[in-house]
Amino acid sequence: MSTERFMMTLEEQFAQITARGVDLHSAEELKTRLATSIDTQTPLRIKLGADPSAPDLHLGHCVVLNKLRDFQACGHTVVFIIGDFTGMIGDPSGKSATRPQLSKAQVLENAKSYQDQMFKILDPARTEVRFNSEWFGPMGFEQVIRLSAQVTVAQLLARDDFSKRYAANQPISLVEFLYPLVQAYDSVMVKADVELGGTDQLFNLLLGREIQKAHGQEPQIVLTMPLLEGLDGVNKMSKSLGNYIAVNDTPGDTFGKTMSVSDELMWRYFSLVLCLPEPEIAALKAAVASGARHPRDVKDELGRRIVEKFHGAEAAAESSAEFARVFSRHQLPSDIPDVAVPAEAIGILTLMVKAGLAASTSEARRLVQAGAVRMNDEKITDFRFEVSPQDGMILKSGKRGFAKLKIKT
RNA sequence: GGUGGGGUAGCGAAGUGGCCAACCGCAGCAGACUGUAAAUCUGCCCUCUACGAGUUCGAUGGUUCGAAUCCAUCCCCCACCA
């Protein structure tokens, strides 16, 4: 496999690397560096940084990981940096409070979880994993000051979210100013040839170039990927907005969430998540436009392929079938959680809370009043309704809340 | 250190003595329509033994028949000037 990259010409590599809406800084530099790589038969070092405080990867992360996979397919090496040191600082892009400090053990655990998910896409054999505490741990304050001297406040304020917050009288902590510097210094320490991230990372990535130059290195090439919109179709996919599909979501959830994506947006998923080549996407679009294919079926294919990517073909087929059964044909899911109840009559509200279908009796009451609750497929409209439990009775709340009664003996 | 502005339900943001469980927007949930689409429309959106009751508006104490609103003390946040 180490010879694979010599089988690709510069043009082939360049085409693969620049596919799917990448923004490059700069194309010329990349070509030059690829040429050198081929001449000297040395793989390029492609850097990606990760924040170990949030080990749940979602499809948004996959956009970048897929691009890294492209690099690996060309024979290059991914340098994956776990920000165990920076993780304690907090992320400047978040308006929320600084993230809590993580213990060493927790960082390691998160890092492992991160890698488990990441290697569903990346090739471990071509991935070098580093922790940035390796160089920041022993760093003295003097070095910190020297590093800080390499950037001006004006430069930092040029970053979009900093300037906006500053203009809006919103706080910016000094630590947040330091964060891009820290990230840039990572690039120096691993001698990155290329660094990638989402378009929102552009500033940080470019700063890496400056700092590398200041340390006498060739500046890294910066490559940004489009941000994938989340399930709401508007905001970028992110954990804090809750509009994400996680790599570790169950096949059923992954499929269901995919189906809730709007028709317009699904093409982006085909491209950025599945890396389907443009001509194929164009063909699918044309098929839908002409009525040859129903958008629902195309989305079903999208769902199956995404599930397959993370959980295998079998899970993909199952989740699609299950979805059709429950939501298209309105049949019961194949797997309904049991609720243990005593044999005597029980109020519907209490029962719902017990079954985990409502967080409080007040919420249960609202659901009943909204007409969302069914007992054995019969709508319950009176919140004082008493159920005489029998084994196997089905309680349903909303579209996807199910519970099966089981008499406690 | 000084000056000014703040802390209200998940977020944003009204409210400055009774009409306040608290306008409004976003997010969320449910219903209708569907392809669990999206968009749209409607309702809900602190808790409870529920046409009533309890606990909420940074914290504690006070004034008052009555406070998110007034007073005192305290805690926290932000900007600007040093």
GROMACS .gro file of C-alpha atoms (C1' of nucleotides) in nm:
model
  491
    1MET     CA    1   0.000   0.000   0.000
    2SER     CA    2   0.292   0.233   0.046
    3THR     CA    3   0.343   0.229  -0.328
    4GLU     CA    4  -0.009   0.345  -0.396
    5ARG     CA    5   0.081   0.708  -0.413
    6PHE     CA    6   0.336   0.658  -0.679
    7MET     CA    7   0.064   0.526  -0.899
    8MET     CA    8  -0.108   0.860  -0.906
    9THR     CA    9   0.014   1.148  -1.115
   10LEU     CA   10   0.027   1.501  -0.989
   11GLU     CA   11  -0.284   1.586  -1.192
   12GLU     CA   12  -0.475   1.291  -1.051
   13GLN     CA   13  -0.384   1.380  -0.699
   14PHE     CA   14  -0.470   1.743  -0.753
   15ALA     CA   15  -0.810   1.652  -0.895
   16GLN     CA   16  -0.894   1.428  -0.603
   17ILE     CA   17  -0.779   1.677  -0.346
   18THR     CA   18  -0.971   1.968  -0.489
   19ALA     CA   19  -1.299   1.784  -0.543
   20ARG     CA   20  -1.618   1.886  -0.360
   21GLY     CA   21  -1.601   2.257  -0.303
   22VAL     CA   22  -1.269   2.297  -0.133
   23ASP     CA   23  -1.121   2.640  -0.094
   24LEU     CA   24  -0.749   2.639  -0.134
   25HIS     CA   25  -0.471   2.870  -0.037
   26SER     CA   26  -0.304   2.836  -0.269
   27ALA     CA   27  -0.347   2.601  -0.562
   28GLU     CA   28  -0.005   2.688  -0.697
   29GLU     CA   29   0.167   2.608  -0.370
   30LEU     CA   30  -0.015   2.280  -0.349
   31LYS     CA   31   0.096   2.178  -0.696
   32THR     CA   32   0.453   2.268  -0.618
   33ARG     CA   33   0.449   2.074  -0.299
   34LEU     CA   34   0.285   1.772  -0.456
   35ALA     CA   35   0.552   1.775  -0.724
   36THR     CA   36   0.824   1.777  -0.463
   37SER     CA   37   0.651   1.500  -0.278
   38ILE     CA   38   0.644   1.286  -0.588
   39ASP     CA   39   1.005   1.366  -0.677
   40THR     CA   40   1.138   1.286  -0.334
   41GLN     CA   41   0.885   1.013  -0.270
   42THR     CA   42   0.797   1.171   0.059
   43PRO     CA   43   0.436   1.182   0.173
   44LEU     CA   44   0.296   1.520   0.269
   45ARG     CA   45   0.194   1.578   0.629
   46ILE     CA   46  -0.171   1.674   0.651
   47LYS     CA   47  -0.269   1.819   0.983
   48LEU     CA   48  -0.600   1.800   1.162
   49GLY     CA   49  -0.659   1.922   1.514
   50ALA     CA   50  -0.925   1.786   1.746
   51ASP     CA   51  -1.081   1.908   2.065
   52PRO     CA   52  -1.099   1.615   2.305
   53SER     CA   53  -1.372   1.766   2.521
   54ALA     CA   54  -1.639   1.675   2.268
   55PRO     CA   55  -1.572   1.325   2.144
   56ASP     CA   56  -1.902   1.288   1.959
   57LEU     CA   57  -1.825   1.308   1.591
   58HIS     CA   58  -2.105   1.395   1.354
   59LEU     CA   59  -2.148   1.422   0.981
   60GLY     CA   60  -2.011   1.774   0.985
   61HIS     CA   61  -1.677   1.639   1.099
   62CYS     CA   62  -1.698   1.375   0.831
   63VAL     CA   63  -1.677   1.637   0.561
   64VAL     CA   64  -1.325   1.718   0.671
   65LEU     CA   65  -1.237   1.357   0.745
   66ASN     CA   66  -1.346   1.256   0.397
   67LYS     CA   67  -1.107   1.508   0.253
   68LEU     CA   68  -0.829   1.371   0.469
   69ARG     CA   69  -0.914   1.031   0.333
   70ASP     CA   70  -0.861   1.171  -0.015
   71PHE     CA   71  -0.514   1.273   0.086
   72GLN     CA   72  -0.446   0.930   0.227
   73ALA     CA   73  -0.569   0.774  -0.093
   74CYS     CA   74  -0.300   0.975  -0.265
   75GLY     CA   75  -0.047   0.830  -0.026
   76HIS     CA   76  -0.009   1.116   0.218
   77THR     CA   77   0.008   1.105   0.595
   78VAL     CA   78  -0.254   1.249   0.825
   79VAL     CA   79  -0.120   1.403   1.142
   80PHE     CA   80  -0.400   1.398   1.391
   81ILE     CA   81  -0.342   1.629   1.686
   82ILE     CA   82  -0.539   1.575   2.000
   83GLY     CA   83  -0.561   1.904   2.178
   84ASP     CA   84  -0.534   1.767   2.526
   85PHE     CA   85  -0.354   2.083   2.628
   86THR     CA   86  -0.574   2.328   2.442
   87GLY     CA   87  -0.879   2.139   2.554
   88MET     CA   88  -0.832   2.291   2.891
   89ILE     CA   89  -0.844   2.638   2.745
   90GLY     CA   90  -1.182   2.626   2.580
   91ASP     CA   91  -1.301   2.702   2.235
   92PRO     CA   92  -1.316   3.066   2.129
   93SER     CA   93  -1.586   3.008   1.871
   94GLY     CA   94  -1.836   2.914   2.138
   95LYS     CA   95  -2.022   3.188   2.318
   96SER     CA   96  -2.080   2.956   2.605
   97ALA     CA   97  -1.865   2.953   2.912
   98THR     CA   98  -1.519   2.808   2.890
   99ARG     CA   99  -1.535   2.435   2.888
  100PRO     CA  100  -1.455   2.261   3.209
  101GLN     CA  101  -1.108   2.136   3.268
  102LEU     CA  102  -1.066   1.772   3.184
  103SER     CA  103  -0.869   1.523   3.380
  104LYS     CA  104  -0.588   1.341   3.212
  105ALA     CA  105  -0.775   1.013   3.228
  106GLN     CA  106  -1.079   1.170   3.075
  107VAL     CA  107  -0.879   1.323   2.793
  108LEU     CA  108  -0.732   0.985   2.711
  109GLU     CA  109  -1.069   0.823   2.717
  110ASN     CA  110  -1.217   1.090   2.493
  111ALA     CA  111  -0.923   1.068   2.259
  112LYS     CA  112  -0.972   0.698   2.223
  113SER     CA  113  -1.341   0.739   2.153
  114TYR     CA  114  -1.257   1.006   1.901
  115GLN     CA  115  -1.022   0.778   1.719
  116ASP     CA  116  -1.265   0.488   1.717
  117GLN     CA  117  -1.509   0.707   1.534
  118MET     CA  118  -1.253   0.873   1.313
  119PHE     CA  119  -1.109   0.547   1.188
  120LYS     CA  120  -1.445   0.458   1.041
  121ILE     CA  121  -1.328   0.692   0.769
  122LEU     CA  122  -0.955   0.730   0.796
  123ASP     CA  123  -0.687   0.472   0.739
  124PRO     CA  124  -0.505   0.413   1.067
  125ALA     CA  125  -0.195   0.297   0.884
  126ARG     CA  126  -0.152   0.643   0.739
  127THR     CA  127  -0.241   0.837   1.046
  128GLU     CA  128   0.001   0.972   1.302
  129VAL     CA  129  -0.158   1.061   1.635
  130ARG     CA  130  -0.005   1.329   1.854
  131PHE     CA  131  -0.103   1.501   2.177
  132ASN     CA  132  -0.019   1.869   2.193
  133SER     CA  133   0.066   1.853   2.561
  134GLU     CA  134   0.381   1.690   2.426
  135TRP     CA  135   0.517   2.035   2.340
  136PHE     CA  136   0.296   2.268   2.542
  137GLY     CA  137   0.337   2.078   2.868
  138PRO     CA  138   0.706   2.160   2.912
  139MET     CA  139   0.679   2.505   2.759
  140GLY     CA  140   0.782   2.789   2.986
  141PHE     CA  141   0.618   3.123   3.018
  142GLU     CA  142   0.908   3.288   2.846
  143GLN     CA  143   0.838   3.089   2.532
  144VAL     CA  144   0.473   3.177   2.556
  145ILE     CA  145   0.562   3.542   2.555
  146ARG     CA  146   0.797   3.500   2.262
  147LEU     CA  147   0.524   3.325   2.071
  148SER     CA  148   0.274   3.596   2.158
  149ALA     CA  149   0.512   3.856   2.023
  150GLN     CA  150   0.467   3.711   1.678
  151VAL     CA  151   0.110   3.829   1.642
  152THR     CA  152  -0.054   4.165   1.683
  153VAL     CA  153  -0.390   4.242   1.835
  154ALA     CA  154  -0.497   4.401   1.509
  155GLN     CA  155  -0.424   4.075   1.331
  156LEU     CA  156  -0.636   3.885   1.576
  157LEU     CA  157  -0.916   4.136   1.560
  158ALA     CA  158  -0.926   4.077   1.190
  159ARG     CA  159  -1.091   3.750   1.264
  160ASP     CA  160  -1.456   3.785   1.187
  161ASP     CA  161  -1.611   3.664   1.509
  162PHE     CA  162  -1.363   3.861   1.718
  163SER     CA  163  -1.433   4.187   1.539
  164LYS     CA  164  -1.806   4.130   1.560
  165ARG     CA  165  -1.798   4.057   1.927
  166TYR     CA  166  -1.570   4.347   1.993
  167ALA     CA  167  -1.801   4.582   1.804
  168ALA     CA  168  -2.099   4.447   1.995
  169ASN     CA  169  -1.931   4.504   2.331
  170GLN     CA  170  -1.915   4.136   2.391
  171PRO     CA  171  -1.641   3.983   2.598
  172ILE     CA  172  -1.335   3.830   2.443
  173SER     CA  173  -1.102   3.668   2.686
  174LEU     CA  174  -0.729   3.678   2.646
  175VAL     CA  175  -0.730   3.303   2.639
  176GLU     CA  176  -0.942   3.313   2.331
  177PHE     CA  177  -0.683   3.533   2.167
  178LEU     CA  178  -0.420   3.280   2.254
  179TYR     CA  179  -0.609   2.990   2.110
  180PRO     CA  180  -0.534   3.056   1.743
  181LEU     CA  181  -0.171   3.099   1.837
  182VAL     CA  182  -0.165   2.766   2.008
  183GLN     CA  183  -0.321   2.601   1.710
  184ALA     CA  184  -0.073   2.770   1.482
  185TYR     CA  185   0.215   2.651   1.693
  186ASP     CA  186   0.091   2.295   1.658
  187SER     CA  187   0.155   2.333   1.287
  188VAL     CA  188   0.512   2.432   1.356
  189MET     CA  189   0.571   2.139   1.586
  190VAL     CA  190   0.441   1.876   1.347
  191LYS     CA  191   0.583   2.048   1.039
  192ALA     CA  192   0.249   2.047   0.864
  193ASP     CA  193   0.246   2.071   0.485
  194VAL     CA  194  -0.127   2.115   0.470
  195GLU     CA  195  -0.389   2.189   0.729
  196LEU     CA  196  -0.759   2.155   0.679
  197GLY     CA  197  -1.072   2.258   0.855
  198GLY     CA  198  -1.416   2.403   0.797
  199THR     CA  199  -1.444   2.743   0.637
  200ASP     CA  200  -1.499   2.887   0.982
  201GLN     CA  201  -1.145   2.784   1.065
  202LEU     CA  202  -0.986   2.988   0.788
  203PHE     CA  203  -0.838   3.251   1.012
  204ASN     CA  204  -0.674   3.005   1.247
  205LEU     CA  205  -0.538   2.805   0.960
  206LEU     CA  206  -0.389   3.108   0.793
  207LEU     CA  207  -0.229   3.220   1.114
  208GLY     CA  208  -0.049   2.888   1.115
  209ARG     CA  209   0.126   3.004   0.799
  210GLU     CA  210   0.251   3.320   0.966
  211ILE     CA  211   0.384   3.140   1.267
  212GLN     CA  212   0.550   2.874   1.058
  213LYS     CA  213   0.726   3.142   0.856
  214ALA     CA  214   0.841   3.303   1.176
  215HIS     CA  215   0.996   2.971   1.270
  216GLY     CA  216   1.171   2.936   0.940
  217GLN     CA  217   0.936   2.679   0.795
  218GLU     CA  218   0.761   2.667   0.464
  219PRO     CA  219   0.408   2.787   0.534
  220GLN     CA  220   0.142   2.520   0.527
  221ILE     CA  221  -0.113   2.508   0.252
  222VAL     CA  222  -0.456   2.588   0.384
  223LEU     CA  223  -0.758   2.398   0.266
  224THR     CA  224  -1.109   2.458   0.389
  225MET     CA  225  -1.419   2.249   0.341
  226PRO     CA  226  -1.774   2.382   0.318
  227LEU     CA  227  -1.974   2.365   0.637
  228LEU     CA  228  -2.246   2.105   0.626
  229GLU     CA  229  -2.589   2.235   0.718
  230GLY     CA  230  -2.760   2.047   0.997
  231LEU     CA  231  -3.104   1.891   1.010
  232ASP     CA  232  -3.272   2.229   1.034
  233GLY     CA  233  -3.134   2.309   0.692
  234VAL     CA  234  -3.004   2.648   0.799
  235ASN     CA  235  -2.737   2.638   1.064
  236LYS     CA  236  -2.419   2.445   1.039
  237MET     CA  237  -2.433   2.104   1.190
  238SER     CA  238  -2.321   2.122   1.548
  239LYS     CA  239  -2.367   1.946   1.872
  240SER     CA  240  -2.476   2.252   2.063
  241LEU     CA  241  -2.759   2.319   1.820
  242GLY     CA  242  -2.870   1.959   1.839
  243ASN     CA  243  -2.916   1.944   1.462
  244TYR     CA  244  -2.669   1.669   1.398
  245ILE     CA  245  -2.637   1.308   1.299
  246ALA     CA  246  -2.367   1.147   1.507
  247VAL     CA  247  -2.133   0.881   1.379
  248ASN     CA  248  -2.236   0.678   1.680
  249ASP     CA  249  -2.609   0.728   1.644
  250THR     CA  250  -2.799   0.402   1.612
  251PRO     CA  251  -2.871   0.293   1.255
  252GLY     CA  252  -3.237   0.369   1.313
  253ASP     CA  253  -3.170   0.722   1.430
  254THR     CA  254  -2.922   0.787   1.156
  255PHE     CA  255  -3.169   0.678   0.895
  256GLY     CA  256  -3.463   0.862   1.047
  257LYS     CA  257  -3.273   1.185   1.084
  258THR     CA  258  -3.152   1.162   0.729
  259MET     CA  259  -3.507   1.125   0.607
  260SER     CA  260  -3.604   1.446   0.784
  261VAL     CA  261  -3.353   1.646   0.586
  262SER     CA  262  -3.517   1.865   0.325
  263ASP     CA  263  -3.506   1.767  -0.040
  264GLU     CA  264  -3.296   2.067  -0.135
  265LEU     CA  265  -3.038   1.989   0.126
  266MET     CA  266  -2.998   1.620   0.056
  267TRP     CA  267  -2.772   1.684  -0.242
  268ARG     CA  268  -2.520   1.842  -0.013
  269TYR     CA  269  -2.519   1.525   0.193
  270PHE     CA  270  -2.465   1.314  -0.116
  271SER     CA  271  -2.166   1.524  -0.202
  272LEU     CA  272  -2.005   1.611   0.129
  273VAL     CA  273  -2.088   1.304   0.334
  274LEU     CA  274  -2.088   1.030   0.074
  275CYS     CA  275  -1.841   1.192  -0.165
  276LEU     CA  276  -2.060   1.106  -0.460
  277PRO     CA  277  -1.901   1.254  -0.774
  278GLU     CA  278  -2.073   1.558  -0.924
  279PRO     CA  279  -2.190   1.385  -1.245
  280GLU     CA  280  -2.370   1.119  -1.044
  281ILE     CA  281  -2.540   1.379  -0.831
  282ALA     CA  282  -2.642   1.568  -1.141
  283ALA     CA  283  -2.791   1.249  -1.282
  284LEU     CA  284  -2.991   1.189  -0.964
  285LYS     CA  285  -3.116   1.545  -0.966
  286ALA     CA  286  -3.225   1.511  -1.324
  287ALA     CA  287  -3.407   1.189  -1.244
  288VAL     CA  288  -3.599   1.360  -0.968
  289ALA     CA  289  -3.674   1.666  -1.176
  290SER     CA  290  -3.817   1.454  -1.458
  291GLY     CA  291  -4.025   1.251  -1.219
  292ALA     CA  292  -3.837   0.933  -1.303
  293ARG     CA  293  -3.749   0.895  -0.937
  294HIS     CA  294  -3.944   1.001  -0.634
  295PRO     CA  295  -3.744   1.228  -0.401
  296ARG     CA  296  -3.839   1.007  -0.113
  297ASP     CA  297  -3.672   0.709  -0.275
  298VAL     CA  298  -3.360   0.904  -0.351
  299LYS     CA  299  -3.349   1.013   0.010
  300ASP     CA  300  -3.402   0.655   0.118
  301GLU     CA  301  -3.094   0.568  -0.083
  302LEU     CA  302  -2.905   0.849   0.086
  303GLY     CA  303  -3.012   0.721   0.425
  304ARG     CA  304  -2.913   0.366   0.347
  305ARG     CA  305  -2.574   0.467   0.218
  306ILE     CA  306  -2.499   0.681   0.520
  307VAL     CA  307  -2.600   0.403   0.758
  308GLU     CA  308  -2.395   0.160   0.555
  309LYS     CA  309  -2.090   0.381   0.583
  310PHE     CA  310  -2.095   0.361   0.962
  311HIS     CA  311  -2.282   0.044   1.045
  312GLY     CA  312  -2.261  -0.184   0.746
  313ALA     CA  313  -2.495  -0.297   0.471
  314GLU     CA  314  -2.711  -0.515   0.689
  315ALA     CA  315  -2.796  -0.238   0.930
  316ALA     CA  316  -2.868  -0.013   0.635
  317ALA     CA  317  -3.125  -0.247   0.487
  318GLU     CA  318  -3.282  -0.307   0.825
  319SER     CA  319  -3.317   0.056   0.922
  320SER     CA  320  -3.472   0.140   0.588
  321ALA     CA  321  -3.722  -0.143   0.619
  322GLU     CA  322  -3.803  -0.051   0.975
  323PHE     CA  323  -3.858   0.308   0.878
  324ALA     CA  324  -4.096   0.210   0.600
  325ARG     CA  325  -4.284  -0.017   0.837
  326VAL     CA  326  -4.332   0.236   1.115
  327PHE     CA  327  -4.374   0.561   0.928
  328SER     CA  328  -4.499   0.473   0.583
  329ARG     CA  329  -4.725   0.186   0.677
  330HIS     CA  330  -4.788   0.302   1.032
  331GLN     CA  331  -4.713  -0.033   1.182
  332LEU     CA  332  -4.549  -0.090   1.514
  333PRO     CA  333  -4.174  -0.078   1.544
  334SER     CA  334  -4.013  -0.416   1.579
  335ASP     CA  335  -3.854  -0.326   1.906
  336ILE     CA  336  -4.069  -0.154   2.167
  337PRO     CA  337  -3.936  -0.095   2.518
  338ASP     CA  338  -4.131  -0.259   2.799
  339VAL     CA  339  -4.273  -0.073   3.095
  340ALA     CA  340  -4.327  -0.272   3.407
  341VAL     CA  341  -4.657  -0.184   3.571
  342PRO     CA  342  -4.861  -0.333   3.855
  343ALA     CA  343  -5.184  -0.508   3.758
  344GLU     CA  344  -5.418  -0.245   3.905
  345ALA     CA  345  -5.562   0.051   3.717
  346ILE     CA  346  -5.324   0.339   3.662
  347GLY     CA  347  -5.379   0.697   3.546
  348ILE     CA  348  -5.271   0.767   3.191
  349LEU     CA  349  -5.048   1.056   3.300
  350THR     CA  350  -4.864   0.855   3.558
  351LEU     CA  351  -4.822   0.577   3.310
  352MET     CA  352  -4.667   0.804   3.052
  353VAL     CA  353  -4.415   0.941   3.296
  354LYS     CA  354  -4.336   0.588   3.408
  355ALA     CA  355  -4.282   0.484   3.048
  356GLY     CA  356  -4.047   0.774   2.990
  357LEU     CA  357  -4.275   0.925   2.729
  358ALA     CA  358  -4.317   1.245   2.927
  359ALA     CA  359  -4.081   1.423   3.163
  360SER     CA  360  -4.355   1.534   3.402
  361THR     CA  361  -4.723   1.479   3.451
  362SER     CA  362  -4.778   1.831   3.327
  363GLU     CA  363  -4.609   1.743   3.003
  364ALA     CA  364  -4.806   1.421   2.981
  365ARG     CA  365  -5.125   1.616   3.028
  366ARG     CA  366  -5.034   1.851   2.747
  367LEU     CA  367  -4.963   1.562   2.517
  368VAL     CA  368  -5.299   1.406   2.595
  369GLN     CA  369  -5.476   1.736   2.542
  370ALA     CA  370  -5.296   1.780   2.211
  371GLY     CA  371  -5.430   1.445   2.096
  372ALA     CA  372  -5.088   1.285   2.073
  373VAL     CA  373  -5.153   0.984   2.292
  374ARG     CA  374  -5.297   0.649   2.193
  375MET     CA  375  -5.359   0.333   2.388
  376ASN     CA  376  -5.378   0.026   2.162
  377ASP     CA  377  -5.427   0.267   1.873
  378GLU     CA  378  -5.722   0.437   2.038
  379LYS     CA  379  -5.684   0.807   2.093
  380ILE     CA  380  -5.697   0.919   2.455
  381THR     CA  381  -5.841   1.266   2.502
  382ASP     CA  382  -5.924   1.263   2.872
  383PHE     CA  383  -5.625   1.308   3.095
  384ARG     CA  384  -5.812   1.142   3.380
  385PHE     CA  385  -5.834   0.823   3.180
  386GLU     CA  386  -5.748   0.514   3.381
  387VAL     CA  387  -5.578   0.224   3.215
  388SER     CA  388  -5.643  -0.131   3.325
  389PRO     CA  389  -5.310  -0.276   3.227
  390GLN     CA  390  -5.277  -0.598   3.035
  391ASP     CA  391  -4.963  -0.756   2.904
  392GLY     CA  392  -4.872  -0.633   2.561
  393MET     CA  393  -5.085  -0.317   2.555
  394ILE     CA  394  -4.924  -0.054   2.338
  395LEU     CA  395  -4.893   0.304   2.454
  396LYS     CA  396  -4.806   0.554   2.186
  397SER     CA  397  -4.714   0.918   2.220
  398GLY     CA  398  -4.643   1.133   1.921
  399LYS     CA  399  -4.489   0.985   1.612
  400ARG     CA  400  -4.210   0.793   1.766
  401GLY     CA  401  -4.284   0.736   2.132
  402PHE     CA  402  -4.380   0.376   2.197
  403ALA     CA  403  -4.402   0.159   2.507
  404LYS     CA  404  -4.535  -0.187   2.572
  405LEU     CA  405  -4.699  -0.267   2.905
  406LYS     CA  406  -4.577  -0.559   3.104
  407ILE     CA  407  -4.751  -0.665   3.421
  408LYS     CA  408  -4.522  -0.676   3.717
  409THR     CA  409  -4.562  -0.990   3.922
  410G      C1'  410  -0.884   5.256   4.083
  411G      C1'  411  -1.290   5.567   3.832
  412U      C1'  412  -1.743   5.607   3.520
  413G      C1'  413  -2.145   5.389   3.290
  414G      C1'  414  -2.453   4.951   3.167
  415G      C1'  415  -2.627   4.476   3.321
  416G      C1'  416  -2.798   3.985   3.581
  417U      C1'  417  -3.588   3.775   3.394
  418A      C1'  418  -3.799   3.052   3.213
  419G      C1'  419  -3.312   2.643   2.696
  420C      C1'  420  -3.137   3.108   2.428
  421G      C1'  421  -3.252   3.623   2.297
  422A      C1'  422  -3.551   3.998   2.495
  423A      C1'  423  -4.001   4.299   2.725
  424G      C1'  424  -4.183   4.420   3.190
  425U      C1'  425  -3.994   4.907   3.672
  426G      C1'  426  -4.575   4.821   4.308
  427G      C1'  427  -5.146   4.496   4.198
  428C      C1'  428  -5.451   4.343   3.533
  429C      C1'  429  -4.740   3.870   3.607
  430A      C1'  430  -4.642   3.207   3.578
  431A      C1'  431  -4.457   3.704   3.352
  432C      C1'  432  -4.557   4.049   2.611
  433C      C1'  433  -4.263   3.892   2.200
  434G      C1'  434  -3.892   3.621   1.891
  435C      C1'  435  -3.592   3.171   1.830
  436A      C1'  436  -3.535   2.673   1.960
  437G      C1'  437  -3.840   2.256   2.121
  438C      C1'  438  -4.302   1.941   2.153
  439A      C1'  439  -4.785   1.802   1.957
  440G      C1'  440  -5.187   1.822   1.586
  441A      C1'  441  -5.343   1.905   1.054
  442C      C1'  442  -5.133   1.849   0.555
  443U      C1'  443  -4.748   1.492   0.376
  444G      C1'  444  -4.298   1.155   0.156
  445U      C1'  445  -4.191   1.098   0.981
  446A      C1'  446  -4.016   1.532   0.415
  447A      C1'  447  -3.944   2.071   0.367
  448A      C1'  448  -4.271   2.489   0.366
  449U      C1'  449  -4.738   2.633   0.581
  450C      C1'  450  -5.141   2.655   0.945
  451U      C1'  451  -5.306   2.557   1.467
  452G      C1'  452  -5.216   2.451   1.974
  453C      C1'  453  -4.866   2.383   2.369
  454C      C1'  454  -4.423   2.525   2.602
  455C      C1'  455  -4.232   2.580   3.558
  456U      C1'  456  -4.443   2.193   3.886
  457C      C1'  457  -4.837   1.941   4.140
  458U      C1'  458  -5.304   1.502   4.423
  459A      C1'  459  -5.483   2.046   3.870
  460C      C1'  460  -6.171   2.505   3.696
  461G      C1'  461  -5.748   2.492   4.265
  462A      C1'  462  -5.247   2.511   4.478
  463G      C1'  463  -4.720   2.565   4.506
  464U      C1'  464  -4.236   2.746   4.360
  465U      C1'  465  -4.001   3.120   3.999
  466C      C1'  466  -3.743   3.693   3.763
  467G      C1'  467  -2.858   3.679   4.063
  468A      C1'  468  -2.849   3.605   4.660
  469U      C1'  469  -3.006   3.743   5.145
  470G      C1'  470  -3.284   4.055   5.451
  471G      C1'  471  -3.647   4.461   5.473
  472U      C1'  472  -4.076   4.816   5.343
  473U      C1'  473  -4.594   4.700   5.191
  474C      C1'  474  -5.255   4.442   5.240
  475G      C1'  475  -4.955   4.318   4.795
  476A      C1'  476  -4.289   4.317   4.484
  477A      C1'  477  -3.967   4.066   3.899
  478U      C1'  478  -4.075   4.580   4.002
  479C      C1'  479  -3.918   5.005   4.612
  480C      C1'  480  -3.493   5.002   5.008
  481A      C1'  481  -3.030   4.777   5.220
  482U      C1'  482  -2.632   4.456   5.196
  483C      C1'  483  -2.383   4.103   4.914
  484C      C1'  484  -2.231   3.806   4.474
  485C      C1'  485  -2.141   3.794   3.954
  486C      C1'  486  -2.089   3.997   3.437
  487C      C1'  487  -1.970   4.370   3.054
  488A      C1'  488  -1.785   4.817   2.820
  489C      C1'  489  -1.517   5.262   2.850
  490C      C1'  490  -1.137   5.571   3.102
  491A      C1'  491  -0.692   5.508   3.388
   0.00000   0.00000   0.00000
